[in-house]
Coordinates of C-alpha atoms in Angstrom, one line a residue:
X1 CA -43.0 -6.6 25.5
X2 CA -41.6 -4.9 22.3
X3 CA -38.7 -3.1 24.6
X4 CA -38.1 -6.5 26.1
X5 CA -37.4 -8.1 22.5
X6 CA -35.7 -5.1 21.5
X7 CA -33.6 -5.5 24.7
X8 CA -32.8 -9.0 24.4
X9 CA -31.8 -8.3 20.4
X10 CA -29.4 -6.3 21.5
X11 CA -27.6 -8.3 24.0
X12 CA -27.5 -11.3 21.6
X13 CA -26.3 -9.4 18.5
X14 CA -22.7 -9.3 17.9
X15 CA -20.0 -6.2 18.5
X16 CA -18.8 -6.4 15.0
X17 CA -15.0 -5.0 15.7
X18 CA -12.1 -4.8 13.0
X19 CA -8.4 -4.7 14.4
X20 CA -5.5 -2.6 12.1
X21 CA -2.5 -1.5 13.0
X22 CA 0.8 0.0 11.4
X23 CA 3.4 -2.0 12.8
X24 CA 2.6 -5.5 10.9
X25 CA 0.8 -9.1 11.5
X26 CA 3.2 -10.2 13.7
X27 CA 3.9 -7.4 16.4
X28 CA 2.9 -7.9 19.6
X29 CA 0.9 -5.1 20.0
X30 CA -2.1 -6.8 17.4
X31 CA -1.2 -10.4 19.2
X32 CA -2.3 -8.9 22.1
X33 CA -5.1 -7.4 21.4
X34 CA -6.9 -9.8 19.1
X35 CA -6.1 -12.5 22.3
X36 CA -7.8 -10.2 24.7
X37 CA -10.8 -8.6 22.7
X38 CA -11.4 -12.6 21.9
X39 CA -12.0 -13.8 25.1
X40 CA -15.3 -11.9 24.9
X41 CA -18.3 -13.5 23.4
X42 CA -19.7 -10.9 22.6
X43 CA -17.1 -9.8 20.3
X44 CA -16.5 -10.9 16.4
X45 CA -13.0 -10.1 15.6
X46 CA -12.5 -9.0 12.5
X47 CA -8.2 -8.5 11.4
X48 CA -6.7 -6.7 8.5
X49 CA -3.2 -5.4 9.0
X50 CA 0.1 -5.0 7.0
X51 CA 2.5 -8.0 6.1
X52 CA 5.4 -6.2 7.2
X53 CA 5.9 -2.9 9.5
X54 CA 4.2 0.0 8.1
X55 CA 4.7 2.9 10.8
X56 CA 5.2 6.2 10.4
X57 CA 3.4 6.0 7.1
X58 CA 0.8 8.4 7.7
X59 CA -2.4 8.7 5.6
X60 CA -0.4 6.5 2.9
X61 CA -2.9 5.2 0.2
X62 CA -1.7 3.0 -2.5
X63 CA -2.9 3.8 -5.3
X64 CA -0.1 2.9 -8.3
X65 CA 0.1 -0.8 -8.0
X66 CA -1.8 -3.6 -6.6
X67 CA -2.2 -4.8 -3.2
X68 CA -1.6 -8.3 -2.5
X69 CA -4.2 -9.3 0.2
X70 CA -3.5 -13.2 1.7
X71 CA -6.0 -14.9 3.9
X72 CA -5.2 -16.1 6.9
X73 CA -6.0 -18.7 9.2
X74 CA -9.1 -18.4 11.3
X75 CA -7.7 -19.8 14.2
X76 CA -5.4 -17.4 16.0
X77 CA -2.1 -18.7 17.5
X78 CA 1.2 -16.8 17.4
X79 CA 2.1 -18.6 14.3
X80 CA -1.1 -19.9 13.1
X81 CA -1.0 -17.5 9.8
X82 CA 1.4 -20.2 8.7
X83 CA -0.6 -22.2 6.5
X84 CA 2.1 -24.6 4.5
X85 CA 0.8 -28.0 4.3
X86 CA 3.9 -29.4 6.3
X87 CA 1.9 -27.3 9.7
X88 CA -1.3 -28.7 8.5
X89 CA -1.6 -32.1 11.0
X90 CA 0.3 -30.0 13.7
X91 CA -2.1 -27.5 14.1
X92 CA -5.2 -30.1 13.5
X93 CA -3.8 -31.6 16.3
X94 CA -3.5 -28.3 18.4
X95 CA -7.2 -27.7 17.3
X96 CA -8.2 -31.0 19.1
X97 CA -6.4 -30.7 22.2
X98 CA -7.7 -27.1 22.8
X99 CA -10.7 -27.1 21.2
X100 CA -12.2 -24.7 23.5
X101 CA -9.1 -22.1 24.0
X102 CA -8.8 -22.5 20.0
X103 CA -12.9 -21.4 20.1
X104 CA -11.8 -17.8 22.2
X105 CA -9.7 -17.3 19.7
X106 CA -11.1 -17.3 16.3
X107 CA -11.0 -14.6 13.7
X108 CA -11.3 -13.8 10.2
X109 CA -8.0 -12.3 9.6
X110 CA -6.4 -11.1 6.3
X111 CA -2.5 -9.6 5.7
X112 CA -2.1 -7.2 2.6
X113 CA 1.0 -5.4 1.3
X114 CA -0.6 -1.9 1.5
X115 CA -0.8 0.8 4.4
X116 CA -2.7 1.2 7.9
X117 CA -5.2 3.0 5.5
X118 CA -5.6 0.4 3.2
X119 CA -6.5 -1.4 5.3
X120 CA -9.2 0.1 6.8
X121 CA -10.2 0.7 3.5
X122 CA -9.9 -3.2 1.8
X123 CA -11.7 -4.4 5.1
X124 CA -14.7 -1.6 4.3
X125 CA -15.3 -2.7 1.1
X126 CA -17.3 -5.5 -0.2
X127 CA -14.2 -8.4 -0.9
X128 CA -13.3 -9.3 2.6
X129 CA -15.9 -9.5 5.0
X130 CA -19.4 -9.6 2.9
X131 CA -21.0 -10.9 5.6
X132 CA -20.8 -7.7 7.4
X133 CA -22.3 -5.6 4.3
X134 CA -25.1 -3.4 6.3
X135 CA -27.9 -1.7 3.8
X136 CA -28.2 1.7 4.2
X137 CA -31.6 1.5 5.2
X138 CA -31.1 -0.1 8.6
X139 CA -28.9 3.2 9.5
X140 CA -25.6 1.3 10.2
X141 CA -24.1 2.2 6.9
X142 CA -22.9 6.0 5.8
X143 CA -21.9 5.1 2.7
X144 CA -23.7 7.7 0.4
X145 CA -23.0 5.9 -2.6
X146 CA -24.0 2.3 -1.5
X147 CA -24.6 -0.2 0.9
X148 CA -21.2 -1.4 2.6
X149 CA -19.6 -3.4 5.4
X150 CA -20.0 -2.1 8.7
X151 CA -18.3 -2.5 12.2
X152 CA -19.5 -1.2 15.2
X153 CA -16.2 0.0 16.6
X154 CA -12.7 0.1 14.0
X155 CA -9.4 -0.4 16.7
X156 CA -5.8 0.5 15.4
X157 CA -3.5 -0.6 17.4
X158 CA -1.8 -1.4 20.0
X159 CA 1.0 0.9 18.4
X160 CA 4.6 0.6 19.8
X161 CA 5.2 4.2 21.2
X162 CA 3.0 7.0 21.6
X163 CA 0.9 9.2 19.2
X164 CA 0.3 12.1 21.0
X165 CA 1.0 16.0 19.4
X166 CA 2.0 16.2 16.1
X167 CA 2.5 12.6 15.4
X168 CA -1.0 12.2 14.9
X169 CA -0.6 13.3 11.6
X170 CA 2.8 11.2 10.7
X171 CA 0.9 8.2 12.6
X172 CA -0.2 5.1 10.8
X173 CA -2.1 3.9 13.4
X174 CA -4.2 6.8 13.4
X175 CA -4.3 6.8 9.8
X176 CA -5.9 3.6 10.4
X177 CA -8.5 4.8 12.8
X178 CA -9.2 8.1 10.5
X179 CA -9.9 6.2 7.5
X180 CA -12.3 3.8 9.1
X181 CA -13.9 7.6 10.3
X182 CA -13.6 9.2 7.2
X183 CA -16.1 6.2 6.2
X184 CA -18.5 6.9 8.5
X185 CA -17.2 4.2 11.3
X186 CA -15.9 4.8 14.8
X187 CA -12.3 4.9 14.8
X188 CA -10.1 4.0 17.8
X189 CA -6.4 4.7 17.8
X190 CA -4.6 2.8 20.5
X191 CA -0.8 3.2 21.5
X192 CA 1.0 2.3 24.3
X193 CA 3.8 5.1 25.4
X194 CA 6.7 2.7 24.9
X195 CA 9.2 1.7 22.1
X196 CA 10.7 -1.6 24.3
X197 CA 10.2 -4.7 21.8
X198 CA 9.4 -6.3 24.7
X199 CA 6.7 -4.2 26.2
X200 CA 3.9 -5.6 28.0
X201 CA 0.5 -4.8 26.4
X202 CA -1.9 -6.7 28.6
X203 CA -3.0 -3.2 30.2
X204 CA -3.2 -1.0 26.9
X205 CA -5.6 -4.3 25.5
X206 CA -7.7 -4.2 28.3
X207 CA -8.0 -0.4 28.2
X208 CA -9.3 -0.9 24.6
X209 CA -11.9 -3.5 25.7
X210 CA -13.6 -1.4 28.4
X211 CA -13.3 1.2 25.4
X212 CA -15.2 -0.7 23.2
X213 CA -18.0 -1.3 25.9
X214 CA -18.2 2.1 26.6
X215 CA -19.1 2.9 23.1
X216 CA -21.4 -0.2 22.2
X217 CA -23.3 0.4 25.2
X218 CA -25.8 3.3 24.1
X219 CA -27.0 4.0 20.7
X220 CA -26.7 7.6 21.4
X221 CA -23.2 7.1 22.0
X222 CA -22.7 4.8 18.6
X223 CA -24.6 7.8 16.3
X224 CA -22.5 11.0 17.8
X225 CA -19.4 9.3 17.4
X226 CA -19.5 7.7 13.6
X227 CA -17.2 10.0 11.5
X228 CA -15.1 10.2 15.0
X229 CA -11.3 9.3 15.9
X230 CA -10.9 8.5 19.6
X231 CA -7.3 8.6 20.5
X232 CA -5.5 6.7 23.3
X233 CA -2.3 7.0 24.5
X234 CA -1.2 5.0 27.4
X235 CA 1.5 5.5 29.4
X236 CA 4.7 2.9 29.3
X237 CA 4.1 2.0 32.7
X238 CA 0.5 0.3 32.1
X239 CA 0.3 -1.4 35.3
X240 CA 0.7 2.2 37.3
X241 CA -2.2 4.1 35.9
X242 CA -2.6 7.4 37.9
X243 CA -5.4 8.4 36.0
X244 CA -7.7 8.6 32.9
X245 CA -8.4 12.2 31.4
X246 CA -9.8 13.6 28.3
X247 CA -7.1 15.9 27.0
X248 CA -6.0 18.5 24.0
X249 CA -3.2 17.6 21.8
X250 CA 0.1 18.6 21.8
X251 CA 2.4 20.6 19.7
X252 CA 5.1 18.0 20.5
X253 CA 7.2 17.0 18.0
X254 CA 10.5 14.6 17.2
X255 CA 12.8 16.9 15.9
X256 CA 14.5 15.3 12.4
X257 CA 18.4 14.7 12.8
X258 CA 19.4 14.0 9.0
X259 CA 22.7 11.7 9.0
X260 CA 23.8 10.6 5.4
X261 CA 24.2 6.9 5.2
X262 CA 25.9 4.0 3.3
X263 CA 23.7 3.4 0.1
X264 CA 21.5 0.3 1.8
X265 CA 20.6 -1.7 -2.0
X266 CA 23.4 -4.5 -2.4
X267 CA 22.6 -3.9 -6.5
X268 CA 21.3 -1.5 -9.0
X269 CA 18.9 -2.7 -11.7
X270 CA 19.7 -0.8 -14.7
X271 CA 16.9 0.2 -17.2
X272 CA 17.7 0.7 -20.6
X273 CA 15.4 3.0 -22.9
X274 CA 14.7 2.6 -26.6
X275 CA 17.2 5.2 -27.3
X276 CA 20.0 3.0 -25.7
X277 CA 20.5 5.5 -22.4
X278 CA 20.5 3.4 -19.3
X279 CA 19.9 4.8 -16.0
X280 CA 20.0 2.9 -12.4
X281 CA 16.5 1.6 -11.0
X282 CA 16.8 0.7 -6.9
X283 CA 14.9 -2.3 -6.1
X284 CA 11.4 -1.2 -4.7
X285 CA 11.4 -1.3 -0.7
X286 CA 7.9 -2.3 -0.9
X287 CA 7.2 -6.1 -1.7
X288 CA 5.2 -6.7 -5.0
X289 CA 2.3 -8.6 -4.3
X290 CA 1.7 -12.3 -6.0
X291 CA 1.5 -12.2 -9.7
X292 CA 1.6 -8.8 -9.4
X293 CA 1.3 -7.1 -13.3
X294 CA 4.2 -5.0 -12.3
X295 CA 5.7 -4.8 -15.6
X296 CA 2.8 -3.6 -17.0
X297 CA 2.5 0.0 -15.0
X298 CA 6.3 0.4 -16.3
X299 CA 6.1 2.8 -19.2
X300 CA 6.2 1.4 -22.7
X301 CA 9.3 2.8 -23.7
X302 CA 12.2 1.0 -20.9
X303 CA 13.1 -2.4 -20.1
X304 CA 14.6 -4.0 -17.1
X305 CA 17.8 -5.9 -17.9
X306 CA 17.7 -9.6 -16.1
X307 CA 21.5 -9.5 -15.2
X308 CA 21.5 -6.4 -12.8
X309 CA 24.7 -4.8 -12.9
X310 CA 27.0 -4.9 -9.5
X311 CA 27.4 -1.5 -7.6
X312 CA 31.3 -1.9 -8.0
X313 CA 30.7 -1.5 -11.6
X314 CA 28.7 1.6 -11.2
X315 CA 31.5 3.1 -9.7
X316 CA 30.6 2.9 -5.5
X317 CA 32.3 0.3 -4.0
X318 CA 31.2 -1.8 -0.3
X319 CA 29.1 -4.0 0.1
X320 CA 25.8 -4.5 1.8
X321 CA 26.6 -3.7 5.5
X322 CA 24.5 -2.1 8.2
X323 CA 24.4 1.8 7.4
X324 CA 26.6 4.0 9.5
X325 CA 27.3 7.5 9.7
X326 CA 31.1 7.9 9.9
X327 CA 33.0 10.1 7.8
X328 CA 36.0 7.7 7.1
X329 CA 33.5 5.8 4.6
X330 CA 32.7 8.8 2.0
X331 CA 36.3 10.6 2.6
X332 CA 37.7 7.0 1.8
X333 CA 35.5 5.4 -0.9
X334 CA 34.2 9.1 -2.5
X335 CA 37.6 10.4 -2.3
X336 CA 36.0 13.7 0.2
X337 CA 38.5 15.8 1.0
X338 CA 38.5 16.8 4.8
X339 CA 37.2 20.7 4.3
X340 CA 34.1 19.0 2.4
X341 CA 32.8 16.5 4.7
X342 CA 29.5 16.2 3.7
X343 CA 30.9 15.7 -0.2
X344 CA 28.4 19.1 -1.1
X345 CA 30.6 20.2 -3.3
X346 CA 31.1 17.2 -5.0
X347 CA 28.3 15.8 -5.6
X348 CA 27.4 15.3 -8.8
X349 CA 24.5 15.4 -11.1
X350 CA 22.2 12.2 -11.3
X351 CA 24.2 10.9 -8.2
X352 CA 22.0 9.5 -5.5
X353 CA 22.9 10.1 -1.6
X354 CA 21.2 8.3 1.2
X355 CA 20.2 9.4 4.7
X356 CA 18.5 8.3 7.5
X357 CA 16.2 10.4 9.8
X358 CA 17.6 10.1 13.4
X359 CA 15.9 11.3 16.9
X360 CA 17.1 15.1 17.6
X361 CA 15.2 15.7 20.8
X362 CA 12.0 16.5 21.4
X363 CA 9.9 19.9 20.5
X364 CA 8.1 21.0 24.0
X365 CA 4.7 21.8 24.5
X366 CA 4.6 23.0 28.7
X367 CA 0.6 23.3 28.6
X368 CA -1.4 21.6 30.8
X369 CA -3.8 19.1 30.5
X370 CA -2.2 18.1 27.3
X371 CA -1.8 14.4 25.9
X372 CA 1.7 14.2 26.4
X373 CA 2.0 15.8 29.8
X374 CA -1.0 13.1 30.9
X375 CA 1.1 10.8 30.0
X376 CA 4.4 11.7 31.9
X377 CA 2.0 12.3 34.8
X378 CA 1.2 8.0 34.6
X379 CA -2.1 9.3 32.9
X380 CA -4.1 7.5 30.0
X381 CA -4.5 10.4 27.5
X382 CA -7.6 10.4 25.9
X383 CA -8.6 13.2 22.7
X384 CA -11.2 12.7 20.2
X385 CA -10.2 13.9 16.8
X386 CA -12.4 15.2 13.5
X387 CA -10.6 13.6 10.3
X388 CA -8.9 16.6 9.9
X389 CA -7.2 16.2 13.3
X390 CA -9.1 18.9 15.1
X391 CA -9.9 18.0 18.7
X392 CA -13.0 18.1 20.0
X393 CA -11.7 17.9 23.7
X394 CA -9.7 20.8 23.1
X395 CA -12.0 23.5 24.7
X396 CA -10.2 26.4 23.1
X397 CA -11.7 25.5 19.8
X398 CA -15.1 25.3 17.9
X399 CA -15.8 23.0 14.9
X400 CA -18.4 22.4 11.9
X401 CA -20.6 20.2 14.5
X402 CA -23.7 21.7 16.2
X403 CA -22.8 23.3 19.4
X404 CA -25.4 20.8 21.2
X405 CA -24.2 17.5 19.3
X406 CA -20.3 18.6 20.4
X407 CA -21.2 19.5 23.6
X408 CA -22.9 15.6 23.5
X409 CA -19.7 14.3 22.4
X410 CA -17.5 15.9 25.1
X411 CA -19.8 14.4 27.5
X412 CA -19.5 11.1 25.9
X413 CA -16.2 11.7 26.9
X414 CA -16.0 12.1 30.1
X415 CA -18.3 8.9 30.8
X416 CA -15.6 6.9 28.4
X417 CA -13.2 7.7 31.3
X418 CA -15.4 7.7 34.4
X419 CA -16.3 4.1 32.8
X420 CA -12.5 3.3 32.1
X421 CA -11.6 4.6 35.4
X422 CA -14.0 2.5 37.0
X423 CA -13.1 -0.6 35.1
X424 CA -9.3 0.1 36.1
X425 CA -10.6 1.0 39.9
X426 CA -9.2 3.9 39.8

């Protein structure tokens, strides 16, 4: 009888899930995956994710300013974090007429102005989602410090290109998934192996649910992977999976192409210290957050004029065009000479030159059984990670877990597949 009531516990309590991802509350990666992982019941969908794009940012904390964190509507539509009053009656209406789609879709969901690992670390903490704070004592909270929220499974993603070899560690999508780990939750990275803004997600989402389900559905499976990242890469063309493996990671790379650039700030703010020098300020790229104390972590002793100076005056002229790489620009306007180019030997002190990162190829990794060769094989790529990015399906190296308990986790593994290959009847 107790087993049955244990049982029957279990199948009515809630899979406690939070969504993050790097590229913003809008991109269609999160859209997608909050719509899908919704439609089960079983599910409470839990969102924090950055106001704007945020990829590429790594394990970016903020730490020297505020975070602005806005709440969001509950009720998840494509534009239903829109909350003037002027949409009020519209989507009261929608409520009505699709009361029941509106149902599958409901969500406590939060945009902030920080990073992928903000994030994960806001939505662990006790401001956003009290409800979920778990005590220690019923063994669903590592926290060693206190009791604190906590999910069941942590999903970043669906990212917009791949994270597989070395872009784990540039990857704020992973970041995500890591930080949630680093906190004692199961961290999922999810990416989908394409950059098209008009990809097709459906696949990667439902990937991620069967994910999910793999990992909720034993206890044993829950305990041996808190403190874990489980990465998934899946290839571009979802709806042609060849295959599902657990894999190493890569030493693949994007090899940095540096190209100088037209300065991209229409204006320089110019700050002025109390002993009258003035020096040029850009505008921050990152938002400030609302009623953000900003002036305050300025230091005492500078000022920020309220008439910003134009760039003409500060001697570079142009205005605020796309950036470009030709040469006519900086031999034209910076008065380079042909023999210096690049304007090395001119350039001065306290002058500031922009450039832009660009793709120059690809750094190979020819291995096999590797996440970026699963991937150009039509694979799903699947490694699980320690926070310090060692792989635990990498069987050429050993790590600071018991030999039995990461011997468990590779097994765990290769059910995750056989279970995900099933579910995709492969």
């Amino acid at each position: 009888i107790i087993k049955r009531i244990k049982t029957t516990e279990n199948m009515l309590k809630k899979v406690d899930i939070l969504v993050v991802n790097d590229d913003g509350i809008d991109a269609n990666g999160i859209k997608t995956l909050i719509r899908t992982l919704a439609k089960e019941k079983e599910f409470n969908v839990c969102v924090v994710a950055p106001e704007r794009e945020r990829s590429a940012s790594g394990h970016c904390i903020t730490v020297h300013e505020p975070i602005g964190v806005k709440r969001l509507s509950d009720y998840y539509h494509d534009d239903a974090y829109n909350d003037d009053d002027e949409n009020e009656n519209e989507q009261a209406n929608e409520r009505k007429e699709e009361e029941e789609d509106d149902e599958k879709v409901r969500c406590k969901s939060y945009s902030i102005t920080g990073t992928p690992a903000d994030c994960s670390m806001l939505a662990l903490g006790p401001d956003l989602f009290p409800e979920l704070i778990k005590s220690k004592d019923d063994g669903s909270s590592n926290n060693d410090s206190n009791d604190g929220v906590a999910f069941d499974v942590v999903l970043s993603g669906v990212n917009r290109g791949d994270n597989a070899g070395k872009h784990v560690m540039y990857s704020g999508t992973v970041a995500g998934a890591r930080e949630a780990a680093m906190k004692g939750q199961i961290g999922v990275a999810l990416s989908l192996d394409s950059y098209s803004r008009s990809a097709n997600y459906s696949e990667s989402c439902k990937i991620a649910t069967q994910i999910v389900k793999s990992i909720v559905s034993s206890e044993e499976r829950k305990r041996l992977l808190r403190g874990f990242v489980i990465n998934v890469n899946v290839p571009r063309d979802g709806e042609k999976i060849r295959g599902v493996e657990t894999c190493a990671v890569s030493k693949c790379s994007t090899i940095p192409l540096w190209k100088r650039v037209k300065d991209p700030n229409p204006e320089v703010l110019y700050v002025t210290h109390d002993d009258g020098e003035e020096d040029a300020r850009a505008p921050s790229p990152i938002p400030s957050p609302p009623s953000s104390p900003r002036n305050s972590l300025e230091r005492k002793s500078s000022k920020i004029l309220s008439s910003p100076k134009k760039r003409d005056e500060a001697g570079v002229k142009g205005g605020n065009s796309k950036d470009f790489d030709t040469s006519d620009y900086f031999k034209t306007n910076l008065n380079i000479s042909g023999d210096d180019e690049n304007g090395t030997a001119r350039w001065r002190t306290s002058e500031t030159r922009w450039f832009r990162n660009g793709f120059g190829g690809t750094e190979r990794d020819d291995r096999v059984g590797i996440d970026s060769e699963l991937l150009k094989q039509g694979k799903v790529a699947i490694s699980i990670l320690t926070t310090n990015n060692a792989c635990l399906t990498d069987p050429t190296l050993r790590f600071d877990v018991s030999e039995e308990d990461a011997a468990r986790i590779k097994q765990i593994g290769d059910y995750i597949v056989r279970e995900l290959a099933s579910s995709l009847c492969l």
